[in-house]
Short mmCIF file of C-alpha atoms in Angstrom, two decimals:
data_model
loop_
_atom_site.label_atom_id
_atom_site.label_comp_id
_atom_site.label_asym_id
_atom_site.label_seq_id
_atom_site.Cartn_x
_atom_site.Cartn_y
_atom_site.Cartn_z
CA MET A 1 5.50 13.31 -6.59
CA ILE A 2 2.69 11.11 -5.27
CA ASP A 3 1.97 7.57 -6.40
CA SER A 4 -1.82 7.63 -6.44
CA HIS A 5 -2.43 3.86 -6.62
CA VAL A 6 -0.07 1.07 -5.64
CA HIS A 7 -1.03 -2.30 -4.10
CA LEU A 8 1.92 -2.78 -1.77
CA ASP A 9 0.07 -5.63 -0.08
CA ALA A 10 0.14 -7.70 -3.30
CA ASP A 11 2.16 -10.90 -3.58
CA GLN A 12 4.68 -9.19 -5.85
CA TYR A 13 5.80 -7.14 -2.83
CA PRO A 14 6.65 -9.76 -0.18
CA ASP A 15 8.67 -7.05 1.60
CA PRO A 16 7.21 -3.68 0.57
CA SER A 17 9.94 -1.76 2.39
CA GLY A 18 12.24 -2.19 -0.62
CA ALA A 19 9.64 -0.82 -3.03
CA ILE A 20 8.94 2.09 -0.70
CA LYS A 21 12.65 2.91 -0.44
CA ARG A 22 13.12 2.76 -4.22
CA ALA A 23 10.11 5.01 -4.74
CA GLN A 24 11.41 7.52 -2.22
CA ASP A 25 14.85 7.46 -3.86
CA ALA A 26 13.13 8.23 -7.17
CA GLY A 27 11.38 11.27 -5.68
CA VAL A 28 8.03 9.81 -4.56
CA SER A 29 7.03 11.49 -1.30
CA ALA A 30 3.70 9.74 -0.70
CA MET A 31 1.86 6.64 -1.82
CA VAL A 32 -1.88 5.89 -1.79
CA VAL A 33 -2.28 2.19 -1.02
CA PRO A 34 -5.77 0.78 -1.58
CA GLY A 35 -7.05 -2.28 0.21
CA VAL A 36 -9.33 -4.67 -1.67
CA GLY A 37 -10.80 -6.84 1.10
CA PRO A 38 -10.51 -7.72 4.79
CA ALA A 39 -6.99 -9.21 4.76
CA SER A 40 -5.74 -6.62 2.31
CA ASN A 41 -7.18 -3.80 4.42
CA ARG A 42 -5.42 -5.14 7.51
CA ALA A 43 -2.11 -5.22 5.63
CA VAL A 44 -2.66 -1.68 4.35
CA ILE A 45 -3.44 -0.46 7.88
CA GLU A 46 -0.18 -1.98 9.13
CA LEU A 47 1.80 -0.37 6.30
CA GLY A 48 0.29 2.98 7.24
CA ARG A 49 1.34 2.47 10.85
CA LYS A 50 4.86 1.55 9.82
CA TYR A 51 5.25 4.41 7.31
CA PRO A 52 2.86 7.13 8.59
CA SER A 53 4.32 10.00 6.60
CA VAL A 54 4.51 8.06 3.32
CA ILE A 55 1.61 5.59 3.13
CA PHE A 56 -1.93 6.93 2.82
CA ARG A 57 -4.51 4.19 3.26
CA ALA A 58 -7.61 3.71 1.10
CA LEU A 59 -9.62 0.86 2.59
CA GLY A 60 -12.34 -0.87 0.64
CA PHE A 61 -13.70 -3.93 -1.09
CA HIS A 62 -12.94 -4.64 -4.73
CA PRO A 63 -16.16 -5.68 -6.50
CA GLU A 64 -14.41 -8.39 -8.54
CA ARG A 65 -13.34 -10.18 -5.36
CA PHE A 66 -16.79 -10.63 -3.83
#
């Protein structure tokens, strides 16, 4: 199973490692994590580096934020 859209850089995930572990335990093998701006994109890049076989990065700019 793939989670096709999860904002692991959001404030509700101060330590996304727990959410990633719970997702994997539930059978999620990959997660697409979109960035929504410069700081968000940097956080998403770092998550992808930390979890290269799980996190797939989608960098961008959310139109409501600019």
